[in-house]
Structures are given as structure tokens and as C-alpha cells.
Amino acid sequence: MSIIDKDEILDSIIHIDHLSKTFSSKDHTVEALSDISLDIGKGDIFGIIGMSGAGKSTLVRCLNFLEKPSSGDVIVKGRSMSHLSPKELRLQRHDIAMIFQSFNLLQQRNVLDNVCFPLEITGVPKKQARLKATRLLAEVGLGDKLKSYPSQLSGGQQQRVAIARALANDPSILLCDEATSALDPKTTGEVLQLLKEINEKHGITIVIITHAMSVVTQICNRVAIIDNGRLAESGKVQEVFSNPRSEAGMRLVLSAGGSTAERVPGEHLIRIAFTSNSSYEPVVANMVLKFGSPVNIMRADTRDIGGIARGQMVLQLPDDEELRANMKKYLIERGLEVQDLSSMKDFEDNYEEN
């Protein structure tokens, strides 16, 4: 049973209604998505995250009907995508732009002509198209690269061209399918910051498909976690980070730190999540002093989520059951989220860096 956030946004620009997608061949059938229901609010930066093969890229392609769902529907701005004629669907896609990991630029065209290309398709006069393309390239920081060709640009610059091209037809929605996966961390941060500025300036709803929780925590305000083709959970990013309600969510949150630690023998593992009110207190040190018993810190990291300091630790508590219970109570009383990891089988073996 999917865990769905009850506080869904009523003013949704995209409503995914019991969507499923099955791929069939002569030899076998693959259920890529199963009964996904989700709302994406107008103006959101919405992350859809999952490990490789989870179905997230299939889901984003269903949002603009590049992949037609096997069942269910996608409602965009109140219009059912499944009920549109081929001509209406083509027009609707002008309002749903998309950028990709591989940039998909036309190598034989320079930067300016790449951005002009979608305007040419929609019949915008050449002079008007070039003026608009020039303005968009300046907005993404490439005002001095109009005559350059894609092969002369870095990966980050090529993705900026792709973003400018995606904005050419003034879309309401921008889909980003692993758009930063081919970029180094510094360039990734710069591209994500650009997307955030575009969201704030133009009010464009952005949907980001990624396998990296670090991308979600850096830019998104809401997130959905896809696991084996199903919706594991969804909600506000800070709430999912502080208190993941699914095993898939917990694994992704644990991977957000990007740190490694040797496995500590034993059981009694807990995860504690810090808020802005608790991050500056030496809670763990004070707990050790109070109870006179050490704990193992297996993993720890702190990050900024929506301008608020959020941190997490994985601790191994002592074997004594009463002592463990008192330690957990002490942490909870000091405003920390405390989650027992004993139900997560081999969570260390499945830990992956992002």
C-alpha cells in the first residue's frame, strides 16, 4: 500500500490519477509503474526520486504522454491528456518543456540557432525569434556564446543552452530528466541554482527526476519517492528528510550524506534527525554524560534544506534494553526525530553514495 501525503496541494497543475504502465514483449511483461496517484502544485519544484530501474524516468515521460499509460490518466491544468487528439497533444506539449541528461542539442547549429529552433517550429518570425533567443541566452548566462557550437561548450554550458531552448515557448511546466547526472558537483549546483531562479522569476513548475537525494534537498520543496514502480511516499522535503515513512525513503535519506563508515558489529541502530532548533546543542555528548554509557556514531551529516539546517546521525545504542529505552526518550524529549533501524534488513549493504 503506498504511503501518500494527506496534505496534498489542492491547486495542482499536474494530477496523476492511478497511473500504471506495462511494457510487453513476446517473451515477458514488465510492470514499470503501478497505480501511481500524485499531485504537483503550481509553482512547485517537485522531485521524483528513486534508484535505477525504479520507474521514475518512465513516469516523467508519461507526464507529457511521450509514453502513453497502460491505465490511469494525467490531468494537466484541468485537461485530461488521454482525451486529447494528436493535434491537441502536440499543442499541449508546447506548454510542457523537457531537458535531458544528454542535452539533445543540434550539433550542426550554433547556440543561438539551437534556441531559435522550437520558435521556428511554432512559426515565430525569424527576427522575433532571434531577439527572444538572445534574451533567453543572456538570462542563463550565455550572452557571449551566441555564435558558439555545442562542441565548443562545457557540459554545464550545453545544459544552459538546453534550458534556454526549453523556455523558448514560455512553458508552464519544465520536466528535467536526470538533467544534472552528467555534470560535476560544482556545475550541478550552478545549474540547480539557475533552475531555482527561473522558477522564482517565471513561476514555472519544475519536475526534477533524479536518483540523488542531495539534488532534492538542494532545490525541491516537495518530493515523491518511487520504488519498484510504486509510490513509496510523498510530501514536503524537510518532512520526508526528518521522518521518512517508508524503507525506500529511509535508504535514500541515509544516502544523502555521501559519507561512508565501516560497519559496526551489533544491533540496536537508530537514526536521529536534527532540526534548526536542535542542531546547535551537543545532545549526543550530553546523553553519553548523563547515562554514563558510550554510543557508536556510524554516520553523520548536516545539510541546508529550504534555508533550514537539517542533520542526521545513525547511532548504535548499548545492549541494555532499559538503557536504550531511556536514551531514546531523552533524545525525543529534546525535539529530535528518533527512528529505529532494526526493521531495515542489511541497510548498510544497500547504502549507496550520491
mmCIF file of C-alpha atoms in Angstrom:
data_model
loop_
_atom_site.group_PDB
_atom_site.id
_atom_site.type_symbol
_atom_site.label_atom_id
_atom_site.label_comp_id
_atom_site.label_asym_id
_atom_site.label_seq_id
_atom_site.Cartn_x
_atom_site.Cartn_y
_atom_site.Cartn_z
ATOM 1 C CA MET A 1 0.000 0.000 0.000
ATOM 2 C CA SER A 2 1.504 3.359 -0.980
ATOM 3 C CA ILE A 3 2.139 5.918 1.737
ATOM 4 C CA ILE A 4 0.706 9.190 0.385
ATOM 5 C CA ASP A 5 0.953 12.600 1.998
ATOM 6 C CA LYS A 6 -2.524 13.621 3.235
ATOM 7 C CA ASP A 7 -1.671 17.311 2.931
ATOM 8 C CA GLU A 8 -1.767 17.299 -0.882
ATOM 9 C CA ILE A 9 -1.788 20.617 -2.711
ATOM 10 C CA LEU A 10 -5.285 21.482 -3.889
ATOM 11 C CA ASP A 11 -4.066 23.937 -6.531
ATOM 12 C CA SER A 12 -2.360 21.232 -8.588
ATOM 13 C CA ILE A 13 -1.101 21.884 -12.096
ATOM 14 C CA ILE A 14 -0.466 18.152 -12.664
ATOM 15 C CA HIS A 15 -2.721 15.445 -11.254
ATOM 16 C CA ILE A 16 -1.568 11.858 -11.770
ATOM 17 C CA ASP A 17 -4.572 9.582 -11.401
ATOM 18 C CA HIS A 18 -3.976 5.860 -10.699
ATOM 19 C CA LEU A 19 -1.374 5.658 -13.454
ATOM 20 C CA SER A 20 0.134 2.322 -14.479
ATOM 21 C CA LYS A 21 2.495 1.440 -17.317
ATOM 22 C CA THR A 22 3.281 -2.043 -18.582
ATOM 23 C CA PHE A 23 5.776 -2.950 -21.297
ATOM 24 C CA SER A 24 5.064 -6.200 -23.093
ATOM 25 C CA SER A 25 7.160 -8.225 -25.483
ATOM 26 C CA LYS A 26 6.868 -11.666 -26.976
ATOM 27 C CA ASP A 27 8.725 -13.267 -24.089
ATOM 28 C CA HIS A 28 7.723 -11.329 -20.990
ATOM 29 C CA THR A 29 5.845 -8.407 -19.450
ATOM 30 C CA VAL A 30 7.357 -5.700 -17.248
ATOM 31 C CA GLU A 31 5.207 -3.583 -14.944
ATOM 32 C CA ALA A 32 7.190 -0.322 -14.895
ATOM 33 C CA LEU A 33 4.623 1.685 -12.914
ATOM 34 C CA SER A 34 1.738 0.529 -10.769
ATOM 35 C CA ASP A 35 -1.192 2.657 -9.553
ATOM 36 C CA ILE A 36 0.628 5.976 -9.084
ATOM 37 C CA SER A 37 -1.526 8.855 -7.791
ATOM 38 C CA LEU A 38 0.144 12.179 -7.151
ATOM 39 C CA ASP A 39 -0.476 15.937 -7.234
ATOM 40 C CA ILE A 40 2.129 18.505 -8.294
ATOM 41 C CA GLY A 41 1.264 22.055 -7.283
ATOM 42 C CA LYS A 42 1.526 25.143 -9.440
ATOM 43 C CA GLY A 43 4.928 26.762 -8.935
ATOM 44 C CA ASP A 44 6.427 23.739 -7.184
ATOM 45 C CA ILE A 45 9.946 22.448 -7.658
ATOM 46 C CA PHE A 46 8.926 18.829 -7.314
ATOM 47 C CA GLY A 47 11.438 15.995 -7.056
ATOM 48 C CA ILE A 48 10.716 12.448 -8.200
ATOM 49 C CA ILE A 49 13.446 10.234 -6.820
ATOM 50 C CA GLY A 50 14.286 6.559 -6.893
ATOM 51 C CA MET A 51 17.133 4.175 -7.541
ATOM 52 C CA SER A 52 17.980 2.967 -11.051
ATOM 53 C CA GLY A 53 15.108 0.963 -12.522
ATOM 54 C CA ALA A 54 12.541 2.327 -10.065
ATOM 55 C CA GLY A 55 10.369 3.697 -12.909
ATOM 56 C CA LYS A 56 10.908 7.430 -12.392
ATOM 57 C CA SER A 57 12.007 8.170 -15.980
ATOM 58 C CA THR A 58 9.012 6.241 -17.309
ATOM 59 C CA LEU A 59 6.798 8.327 -15.045
ATOM 60 C CA VAL A 60 8.159 11.655 -16.309
ATOM 61 C CA ARG A 61 7.653 10.535 -19.923
ATOM 62 C CA CYS A 62 4.035 9.721 -19.056
ATOM 63 C CA LEU A 63 3.531 13.284 -17.832
ATOM 64 C CA ASN A 64 3.704 14.613 -21.399
ATOM 65 C CA PHE A 65 2.448 11.357 -22.974
ATOM 66 C CA LEU A 66 5.728 10.570 -24.720
ATOM 67 C CA GLU A 67 4.809 7.262 -23.081
ATOM 68 C CA LYS A 68 1.090 6.542 -23.016
ATOM 69 C CA PRO A 69 -0.012 4.972 -19.708
ATOM 70 C CA SER A 70 -1.463 1.478 -19.834
ATOM 71 C CA SER A 71 -4.160 2.668 -17.438
ATOM 72 C CA GLY A 72 -4.959 5.765 -15.440
ATOM 73 C CA ASP A 73 -4.569 9.345 -16.600
ATOM 74 C CA VAL A 74 -2.579 12.564 -16.304
ATOM 75 C CA ILE A 75 -4.545 15.791 -15.863
ATOM 76 C CA VAL A 76 -2.540 18.905 -16.800
ATOM 77 C CA LYS A 77 -4.098 22.275 -15.988
ATOM 78 C CA GLY A 78 -7.502 20.600 -15.824
ATOM 79 C CA ARG A 79 -7.191 18.792 -19.179
ATOM 80 C CA SER A 80 -7.072 15.009 -19.478
ATOM 81 C CA MET A 81 -4.040 14.057 -21.581
ATOM 82 C CA SER A 82 -5.644 10.752 -22.570
ATOM 83 C CA HIS A 83 -8.611 12.538 -24.164
ATOM 84 C CA LEU A 84 -6.596 14.911 -26.356
ATOM 85 C CA SER A 85 -6.441 14.426 -30.121
ATOM 86 C CA PRO A 86 -2.938 14.071 -31.655
ATOM 87 C CA LYS A 87 -3.050 17.749 -32.701
ATOM 88 C CA GLU A 88 -4.206 18.884 -29.239
ATOM 89 C CA LEU A 89 -1.497 16.757 -27.644
ATOM 90 C CA ARG A 90 1.203 18.404 -29.781
ATOM 91 C CA LEU A 91 -0.049 21.839 -28.748
ATOM 92 C CA GLN A 92 -0.204 20.804 -25.092
ATOM 93 C CA ARG A 93 3.436 19.685 -25.227
ATOM 94 C CA HIS A 94 4.459 23.262 -26.116
ATOM 95 C CA ASP A 95 3.419 24.054 -22.540
ATOM 96 C CA ILE A 96 5.429 21.139 -21.104
ATOM 97 C CA ALA A 97 9.114 21.611 -21.894
ATOM 98 C CA MET A 98 11.753 18.975 -21.164
ATOM 99 C CA ILE A 99 15.515 18.841 -20.653
ATOM 100 C CA PHE A 100 17.644 15.707 -20.590
ATOM 101 C CA GLN A 101 20.897 14.341 -19.208
ATOM 102 C CA SER A 102 22.407 14.214 -22.720
ATOM 103 C CA PHE A 103 21.393 17.840 -23.575
ATOM 104 C CA ASN A 104 20.000 16.808 -27.038
ATOM 105 C CA LEU A 105 21.371 19.882 -28.816
ATOM 106 C CA LEU A 106 21.640 20.136 -32.611
ATOM 107 C CA GLN A 107 25.372 19.854 -33.224
ATOM 108 C CA GLN A 108 25.262 21.476 -36.663
ATOM 109 C CA ARG A 109 23.588 24.616 -35.295
ATOM 110 C CA ASN A 110 25.169 27.311 -33.154
ATOM 111 C CA VAL A 111 23.844 28.240 -29.726
ATOM 112 C CA LEU A 112 21.515 30.984 -30.974
ATOM 113 C CA ASP A 113 20.021 28.771 -33.678
ATOM 114 C CA ASN A 114 19.500 25.925 -31.181
ATOM 115 C CA VAL A 115 17.339 28.174 -29.023
ATOM 116 C CA CYS A 116 15.526 29.514 -32.096
ATOM 117 C CA PHE A 117 14.643 26.011 -33.284
ATOM 118 C CA PRO A 118 11.399 25.487 -31.250
ATOM 119 C CA LEU A 119 10.295 29.009 -32.191
ATOM 120 C CA GLU A 120 10.773 28.185 -35.876
ATOM 121 C CA ILE A 121 8.580 25.106 -35.466
ATOM 122 C CA THR A 122 5.759 27.187 -33.992
ATOM 123 C CA GLY A 123 6.021 29.757 -36.795
ATOM 124 C CA VAL A 124 7.544 32.700 -34.900
ATOM 125 C CA PRO A 125 9.080 35.226 -37.370
ATOM 126 C CA LYS A 126 12.872 34.915 -37.613
ATOM 127 C CA LYS A 127 13.708 38.396 -36.290
ATOM 128 C CA GLN A 128 11.370 37.991 -33.318
ATOM 129 C CA ALA A 129 12.732 34.515 -32.623
ATOM 130 C CA ARG A 130 16.348 35.690 -32.612
ATOM 131 C CA LEU A 131 15.560 38.561 -30.257
ATOM 132 C CA LYS A 132 13.833 36.220 -27.834
ATOM 133 C CA ALA A 133 16.598 33.613 -28.070
ATOM 134 C CA THR A 134 19.229 36.281 -27.384
ATOM 135 C CA ARG A 135 17.345 37.410 -24.284
ATOM 136 C CA LEU A 136 16.973 33.851 -23.005
ATOM 137 C CA LEU A 137 20.662 33.087 -23.525
ATOM 138 C CA ALA A 138 21.569 36.202 -21.561
ATOM 139 C CA GLU A 139 19.236 35.034 -18.795
ATOM 140 C CA VAL A 140 21.037 31.683 -18.495
ATOM 141 C CA GLY A 141 24.451 33.362 -18.518
ATOM 142 C CA LEU A 142 25.479 32.673 -22.122
ATOM 143 C CA GLY A 143 25.031 36.090 -23.717
ATOM 144 C CA ASP A 144 28.589 35.900 -25.057
ATOM 145 C CA LYS A 145 28.226 32.425 -26.637
ATOM 146 C CA LEU A 146 25.592 33.098 -29.327
ATOM 147 C CA LYS A 147 27.801 32.007 -32.241
ATOM 148 C CA SER A 148 29.458 29.080 -30.470
ATOM 149 C CA TYR A 149 28.637 25.482 -31.360
ATOM 150 C CA PRO A 150 27.753 22.794 -28.782
ATOM 151 C CA SER A 151 31.102 21.041 -29.264
ATOM 152 C CA GLN A 152 32.849 24.227 -28.124
ATOM 153 C CA LEU A 153 30.956 24.368 -24.819
ATOM 154 C CA SER A 154 31.367 22.625 -21.477
ATOM 155 C CA GLY A 155 28.700 20.239 -20.216
ATOM 156 C CA GLY A 156 27.280 22.877 -17.904
ATOM 157 C CA GLN A 157 27.115 25.430 -20.713
ATOM 158 C CA GLN A 158 25.384 22.935 -23.008
ATOM 159 C CA GLN A 159 22.772 22.276 -20.330
ATOM 160 C CA ARG A 160 22.217 26.040 -20.017
ATOM 161 C CA VAL A 161 21.570 26.173 -23.769
ATOM 162 C CA ALA A 162 19.089 23.309 -23.363
ATOM 163 C CA ILE A 163 17.344 25.233 -20.570
ATOM 164 C CA ALA A 164 17.134 28.390 -22.702
ATOM 165 C CA ARG A 165 15.705 26.336 -25.576
ATOM 166 C CA ALA A 166 13.155 24.737 -23.234
ATOM 167 C CA LEU A 167 11.981 28.201 -22.165
ATOM 168 C CA ALA A 168 11.540 29.455 -25.729
ATOM 169 C CA ASN A 169 7.812 28.701 -25.956
ATOM 170 C CA ASP A 170 7.030 30.082 -22.479
ATOM 171 C CA PRO A 171 6.048 26.751 -20.907
ATOM 172 C CA SER A 172 4.172 26.437 -17.624
ATOM 173 C CA ILE A 173 5.956 23.169 -16.787
ATOM 174 C CA LEU A 174 9.605 22.139 -17.141
ATOM 175 C CA LEU A 175 10.472 18.440 -16.848
ATOM 176 C CA CYS A 176 14.106 17.657 -16.009
ATOM 177 C CA ASP A 177 15.064 14.008 -16.563
ATOM 178 C CA GLU A 178 18.364 13.432 -14.721
ATOM 179 C CA ALA A 179 19.430 16.839 -16.084
ATOM 180 C CA THR A 180 22.485 17.119 -13.809
ATOM 181 C CA SER A 181 23.655 13.486 -13.758
ATOM 182 C CA ALA A 182 26.403 14.086 -16.335
ATOM 183 C CA LEU A 183 27.761 17.170 -14.528
ATOM 184 C CA ASP A 184 30.368 17.577 -11.791
ATOM 185 C CA PRO A 185 29.174 18.645 -8.311
ATOM 186 C CA LYS A 186 30.100 22.334 -8.720
ATOM 187 C CA THR A 187 28.377 22.615 -12.102
ATOM 188 C CA THR A 188 25.400 20.671 -10.764
ATOM 189 C CA GLY A 189 24.999 23.246 -8.006
ATOM 190 C CA GLU A 190 25.170 26.106 -10.519
ATOM 191 C CA VAL A 191 22.558 24.538 -12.823
ATOM 192 C CA LEU A 192 20.235 23.805 -9.893
ATOM 193 C CA GLN A 193 20.582 27.401 -8.716
ATOM 194 C CA LEU A 194 19.694 28.592 -12.235
ATOM 195 C CA LEU A 195 16.585 26.397 -12.237
ATOM 196 C CA LYS A 196 15.580 27.813 -8.872
ATOM 197 C CA GLU A 197 15.959 31.369 -10.176
ATOM 198 C CA ILE A 198 13.867 30.521 -13.253
ATOM 199 C CA ASN A 199 11.171 29.045 -11.008
ATOM 200 C CA GLU A 200 11.092 32.193 -8.875
ATOM 201 C CA LYS A 201 11.218 34.639 -11.805
ATOM 202 C CA HIS A 202 8.770 32.967 -14.195
ATOM 203 C CA GLY A 203 6.637 30.870 -11.827
ATOM 204 C CA ILE A 204 7.337 27.770 -13.907
ATOM 205 C CA THR A 205 6.526 24.456 -12.233
ATOM 206 C CA ILE A 206 9.654 22.280 -12.336
ATOM 207 C CA VAL A 207 9.649 18.494 -12.030
ATOM 208 C CA ILE A 208 13.092 17.019 -11.375
ATOM 209 C CA ILE A 209 13.771 13.321 -11.941
ATOM 210 C CA THR A 210 16.856 12.170 -10.048
ATOM 211 C CA HIS A 211 18.451 9.301 -8.165
ATOM 212 C CA ALA A 212 20.317 11.698 -5.847
ATOM 213 C CA MET A 213 18.717 12.836 -2.586
ATOM 214 C CA SER A 214 21.318 15.618 -2.492
ATOM 215 C CA VAL A 215 19.678 17.184 -5.580
ATOM 216 C CA VAL A 216 16.243 17.013 -3.954
ATOM 217 C CA THR A 217 17.380 18.580 -0.681
ATOM 218 C CA GLN A 218 19.204 21.355 -2.534
ATOM 219 C CA ILE A 219 16.354 22.641 -4.712
ATOM 220 C CA CYS A 220 12.991 20.889 -4.258
ATOM 221 C CA ASN A 221 10.163 21.882 -1.931
ATOM 222 C CA ARG A 222 8.236 18.614 -2.370
ATOM 223 C CA VAL A 223 9.272 15.079 -3.274
ATOM 224 C CA ALA A 224 7.832 11.717 -4.292
ATOM 225 C CA ILE A 225 9.803 8.508 -3.791
ATOM 226 C CA ILE A 226 9.314 5.786 -6.395
ATOM 227 C CA ASP A 227 10.335 2.239 -5.503
ATOM 228 C CA ASN A 228 9.907 -0.728 -7.849
ATOM 229 C CA GLY A 229 7.307 1.140 -9.887
ATOM 230 C CA ARG A 230 5.201 2.152 -6.902
ATOM 231 C CA LEU A 231 4.810 5.358 -4.921
ATOM 232 C CA ALA A 232 6.546 4.710 -1.587
ATOM 233 C CA GLU A 233 5.762 8.125 -0.085
ATOM 234 C CA SER A 234 5.466 11.821 -0.901
ATOM 235 C CA GLY A 235 5.456 15.096 0.978
ATOM 236 C CA LYS A 236 7.425 18.210 1.820
ATOM 237 C CA VAL A 237 11.178 17.636 1.508
ATOM 238 C CA GLN A 238 12.006 18.691 5.066
ATOM 239 C CA GLU A 239 9.338 16.359 6.451
ATOM 240 C CA VAL A 240 10.489 13.366 4.390
ATOM 241 C CA PHE A 241 14.105 14.048 5.373
ATOM 242 C CA SER A 242 13.247 14.377 9.070
ATOM 243 C CA ASN A 243 10.843 11.456 9.235
ATOM 244 C CA PRO A 244 10.805 9.089 6.233
ATOM 245 C CA ARG A 245 7.831 6.743 6.468
ATOM 246 C CA SER A 246 8.951 4.037 4.035
ATOM 247 C CA GLU A 247 12.003 1.807 3.809
ATOM 248 C CA ALA A 248 12.815 3.258 0.374
ATOM 249 C CA GLY A 249 12.624 6.754 1.835
ATOM 250 C CA MET A 250 14.902 5.815 4.715
ATOM 251 C CA ARG A 251 17.512 4.348 2.377
ATOM 252 C CA LEU A 252 17.538 7.458 0.211
ATOM 253 C CA VAL A 253 17.748 9.766 3.228
ATOM 254 C CA LEU A 254 20.632 7.745 4.653
ATOM 255 C CA SER A 255 22.404 8.062 1.301
ATOM 256 C CA ALA A 256 22.026 11.852 1.248
ATOM 257 C CA GLY A 257 25.150 12.444 3.321
ATOM 258 C CA GLY A 258 27.516 10.979 0.765
ATOM 259 C CA SER A 259 29.787 9.738 3.555
ATOM 260 C CA THR A 260 30.966 6.237 4.309
ATOM 261 C CA ALA A 261 31.517 4.392 7.540
ATOM 262 C CA GLU A 262 32.768 0.942 8.388
ATOM 263 C CA ARG A 263 30.049 -1.387 9.571
ATOM 264 C CA VAL A 264 29.954 -1.601 13.372
ATOM 265 C CA PRO A 265 29.119 -5.091 14.628
ATOM 266 C CA GLY A 266 25.949 -5.415 16.615
ATOM 267 C CA GLU A 267 22.349 -4.281 16.530
ATOM 268 C CA HIS A 268 20.271 -1.523 18.171
ATOM 269 C CA LEU A 269 20.680 1.048 15.410
ATOM 270 C CA ILE A 270 18.675 4.271 15.436
ATOM 271 C CA ARG A 271 18.570 7.319 13.190
ATOM 272 C CA ILE A 272 18.163 10.728 14.768
ATOM 273 C CA ALA A 273 17.224 13.836 12.784
ATOM 274 C CA PHE A 274 18.098 17.342 13.940
ATOM 275 C CA THR A 275 16.057 20.471 13.249
ATOM 276 C CA SER A 276 17.231 24.085 13.279
ATOM 277 C CA ASN A 277 16.299 24.226 16.972
ATOM 278 C CA SER A 278 18.369 21.209 17.976
ATOM 279 C CA SER A 279 21.367 21.285 15.605
ATOM 280 C CA TYR A 280 23.498 23.509 17.820
ATOM 281 C CA GLU A 281 23.067 21.542 21.063
ATOM 282 C CA PRO A 282 25.573 18.785 21.980
ATOM 283 C CA VAL A 283 22.673 16.388 22.510
ATOM 284 C CA VAL A 284 24.561 13.130 21.939
ATOM 285 C CA ALA A 285 27.504 14.190 24.114
ATOM 286 C CA ASN A 286 25.137 15.275 26.881
ATOM 287 C CA MET A 287 23.283 11.965 26.627
ATOM 288 C CA VAL A 288 26.518 9.970 26.981
ATOM 289 C CA LEU A 289 27.477 12.018 30.063
ATOM 290 C CA LYS A 290 24.026 11.642 31.619
ATOM 291 C CA PHE A 291 23.786 7.859 31.232
ATOM 292 C CA GLY A 292 27.498 7.083 31.580
ATOM 293 C CA SER A 293 27.440 4.802 28.548
ATOM 294 C CA PRO A 294 29.091 5.342 25.138
ATOM 295 C CA VAL A 295 27.314 5.046 21.781
ATOM 296 C CA ASN A 296 28.770 4.392 18.340
ATOM 297 C CA ILE A 297 28.251 7.133 15.732
ATOM 298 C CA MET A 298 28.036 5.195 12.471
ATOM 299 C CA ARG A 299 27.136 8.065 10.152
ATOM 300 C CA ALA A 300 26.507 11.797 10.436
ATOM 301 C CA ASP A 301 25.876 14.736 8.106
ATOM 302 C CA THR A 302 24.244 18.146 8.053
ATOM 303 C CA ARG A 303 22.699 19.963 5.099
ATOM 304 C CA ASP A 304 20.627 23.009 4.251
ATOM 305 C CA ILE A 305 17.029 22.224 3.258
ATOM 306 C CA GLY A 306 14.967 25.227 2.303
ATOM 307 C CA GLY A 307 17.255 27.541 4.256
ATOM 308 C CA ILE A 308 16.970 25.452 7.443
ATOM 309 C CA ALA A 309 19.815 23.403 8.935
ATOM 310 C CA ARG A 310 18.902 19.710 8.944
ATOM 311 C CA GLY A 311 21.198 16.992 10.224
ATOM 312 C CA GLN A 312 21.092 13.265 10.803
ATOM 313 C CA MET A 313 23.066 10.608 12.671
ATOM 314 C CA VAL A 314 22.946 6.841 12.769
ATOM 315 C CA LEU A 315 23.791 5.648 16.286
ATOM 316 C CA GLN A 316 24.371 2.207 17.742
ATOM 317 C CA LEU A 317 22.958 2.101 21.258
ATOM 318 C CA PRO A 318 24.070 -0.187 24.137
ATOM 319 C CA ASP A 319 22.779 -3.743 24.544
ATOM 320 C CA ASP A 320 20.876 -2.989 27.767
ATOM 321 C CA GLU A 321 17.186 -2.709 26.824
ATOM 322 C CA GLU A 322 16.169 -0.354 29.639
ATOM 323 C CA LEU A 323 19.151 1.920 28.967
ATOM 324 C CA ARG A 324 18.277 2.054 25.252
ATOM 325 C CA ALA A 325 14.684 2.999 26.048
ATOM 326 C CA ASN A 326 15.821 5.791 28.371
ATOM 327 C CA MET A 327 18.272 7.114 25.766
ATOM 328 C CA LYS A 328 15.564 7.220 23.101
ATOM 329 C CA LYS A 329 13.218 9.007 25.499
ATOM 330 C CA TYR A 330 15.960 11.540 26.293
ATOM 331 C CA LEU A 331 16.503 12.301 22.588
ATOM 332 C CA ILE A 332 12.774 12.609 21.844
ATOM 333 C CA GLU A 333 12.287 14.989 24.787
ATOM 334 C CA ARG A 334 14.895 17.268 23.223
ATOM 335 C CA GLY A 335 12.956 17.599 19.985
ATOM 336 C CA LEU A 336 14.776 15.058 17.836
ATOM 337 C CA GLU A 337 13.107 12.639 15.446
ATOM 338 C CA VAL A 338 14.147 9.121 16.506
ATOM 339 C CA GLN A 339 13.662 6.127 14.224
ATOM 340 C CA ASP A 340 14.534 2.502 14.880
ATOM 341 C CA LEU A 341 16.522 0.945 12.025
ATOM 342 C CA SER A 342 16.243 -2.626 13.281
ATOM 343 C CA SER A 343 13.442 -3.287 10.770
ATOM 344 C CA MET A 344 15.691 -2.342 7.867
ATOM 345 C CA LYS A 345 17.403 -5.540 6.796
ATOM 346 C CA ASP A 346 21.021 -5.074 5.724
ATOM 347 C CA PHE A 347 20.602 -1.299 5.368
ATOM 348 C CA GLU A 348 24.398 -0.957 5.291
ATOM 349 C CA ASP A 349 24.674 -3.321 2.324
ATOM 350 C CA ASN A 350 22.207 -1.239 0.364
ATOM 351 C CA TYR A 351 23.743 2.113 1.285
ATOM 352 C CA GLU A 352 24.869 3.974 -1.818
ATOM 353 C CA GLU A 353 26.718 7.256 -2.118
ATOM 354 C CA ASN A 354 25.259 10.149 -4.135
#
